[in-house]
Amino acid sequence: MGKFDYAKCPNCGKVAHNRQEVDERFGIRNNDGNLMVQSWCRKCR
Ligand SMILES: [Zn+2]
């Protein structure tokens, strides 16, 4: 399982099960060349 294939929001419990969902529901951020998944979903931020 890759780093961007799963995410869970610690605030509301929303999950994403593949990279597309992670990108849509959480967002993938490029931080100086390092890709980072946002830990909280878009609604909770
Ligand atoms: Zn959330």
Coordinates of N, CA and C and ligand atoms in Angstrom, one line a residue:
M1 N 0.9 -1.2 0.0 CA 0.0 0.0 0.0 C 0.9 1.2 0.0
G2 N 0.7 2.1 -1.0 CA 1.5 3.3 -1.1 C 1.1 4.4 -0.1
K3 N 1.9 5.3 0.1 CA 1.7 6.4 1.0 C 0.5 7.2 0.6
F4 N 0.1 7.3 -0.6 CA -1.0 8.1 -1.0 C -2.3 7.3 -1.4
D5 N -2.3 6.0 -1.0 CA -3.4 5.2 -1.3 C -4.4 5.1 -0.2
Y6 N -4.1 5.7 1.0 CA -5.1 5.6 2.1 C -4.9 6.8 3.0
A7 N -6.0 7.4 3.4 CA -5.9 8.4 4.4 C -7.1 8.4 5.3
K8 N -7.0 8.8 6.5 CA -8.2 8.8 7.4 C -8.1 10.1 8.2
C9 N -9.2 10.8 8.2 CA -9.2 12.1 8.9 C -9.4 11.8 10.4
P10 N -8.5 12.4 11.3 CA -8.6 12.1 12.7 C -9.8 12.9 13.4
N11 N -10.3 13.8 12.6 CA -11.4 14.7 13.2 C -12.8 14.1 13.0
C12 N -13.1 13.7 11.7 CA -14.4 13.2 11.4 C -14.4 11.7 11.0
G13 N -13.2 11.1 10.8 CA -13.2 9.7 10.5 C -13.3 9.4 9.0
K14 N -13.4 10.4 8.2 CA -13.5 10.1 6.7 C -12.3 9.4 6.2
V15 N -12.5 8.5 5.3 CA -11.4 7.7 4.8 C -11.3 7.8 3.2
A16 N -10.2 7.7 2.7 CA -9.9 7.6 1.3 C -9.1 6.3 1.0
H17 N -9.5 5.6 -0.1 CA -8.9 4.3 -0.3 C -8.0 4.2 -1.5
N18 N -7.9 5.3 -2.2 CA -6.9 5.2 -3.3 C -6.4 6.6 -3.6
R19 N -5.5 6.8 -4.4 CA -4.8 8.1 -4.6 C -5.8 9.1 -5.1
Q20 N -6.7 8.8 -6.0 CA -7.7 9.7 -6.5 C -8.6 10.3 -5.3
E21 N -9.0 9.4 -4.5 CA -9.9 9.8 -3.3 C -9.0 10.6 -2.4
V22 N -7.8 10.2 -2.1 CA -6.9 11.0 -1.2 C -6.8 12.4 -1.8
D23 N -6.6 12.5 -3.1 CA -6.4 13.8 -3.6 C -7.7 14.7 -3.5
E24 N -8.8 14.0 -3.8 CA -10.1 14.7 -3.8 C -10.5 15.1 -2.4
R25 N -10.4 14.2 -1.5 CA -11.0 14.4 -0.1 C -10.0 15.1 0.8
F26 N -8.7 14.8 0.6 CA -7.7 15.4 1.6 C -6.8 16.4 0.9
G27 N -6.3 16.1 -0.2 CA -5.4 17.0 -0.9 C -4.0 16.5 -0.8
I28 N -3.3 16.5 -1.9 CA -1.8 16.2 -1.8 C -1.1 17.4 -2.1
R29 N -0.2 17.8 -1.2 CA 0.5 19.0 -1.2 C 2.0 18.8 -1.6
N30 N 2.5 19.6 -2.5 CA 3.9 19.5 -2.8 C 4.7 20.5 -1.9
N31 N 5.5 19.9 -1.0 CA 6.2 20.7 -0.1 C 7.7 20.7 -0.4
D32 N 8.2 21.6 -1.2 CA 9.6 21.6 -1.6 C 10.0 20.3 -2.3
G33 N 9.2 19.8 -3.1 CA 9.5 18.5 -3.8 C 9.1 17.3 -3.1
N34 N 8.7 17.4 -1.8 CA 8.2 16.2 -1.1 C 6.7 16.3 -1.1
L35 N 6.1 15.2 -1.6 CA 4.6 15.1 -1.6 C 4.1 14.7 -0.3
M36 N 3.1 15.5 0.2 CA 2.6 15.2 1.6 C 1.1 15.1 1.5
V37 N 0.5 14.2 2.1 CA -1.0 14.1 2.2 C -1.4 15.0 3.4
Q38 N -2.4 15.8 3.2 CA -3.0 16.5 4.3 C -3.6 15.6 5.3
S39 N -3.4 15.8 6.5 CA -3.8 14.8 7.5 C -5.3 15.0 7.8
W40 N -5.8 16.2 7.7 CA -7.3 16.3 7.9 C -7.9 16.5 6.5
C41 N -9.2 16.1 6.4 CA -9.9 16.2 5.2 C -10.2 17.7 4.9
R42 N -10.6 17.9 3.7 CA -10.8 19.3 3.3 C -11.9 20.0 4.1
K43 N -12.9 19.3 4.5 CA -14.0 19.9 5.3 C -13.6 20.3 6.7
C44 N -12.7 19.6 7.3 CA -12.3 19.8 8.7 C -11.1 20.8 8.8
R45 N -10.5 21.2 7.7 CA -9.4 22.1 7.8 C -9.9 23.6 8.0
Ligands
ZN1 ZN -12.6 15.4 8.4

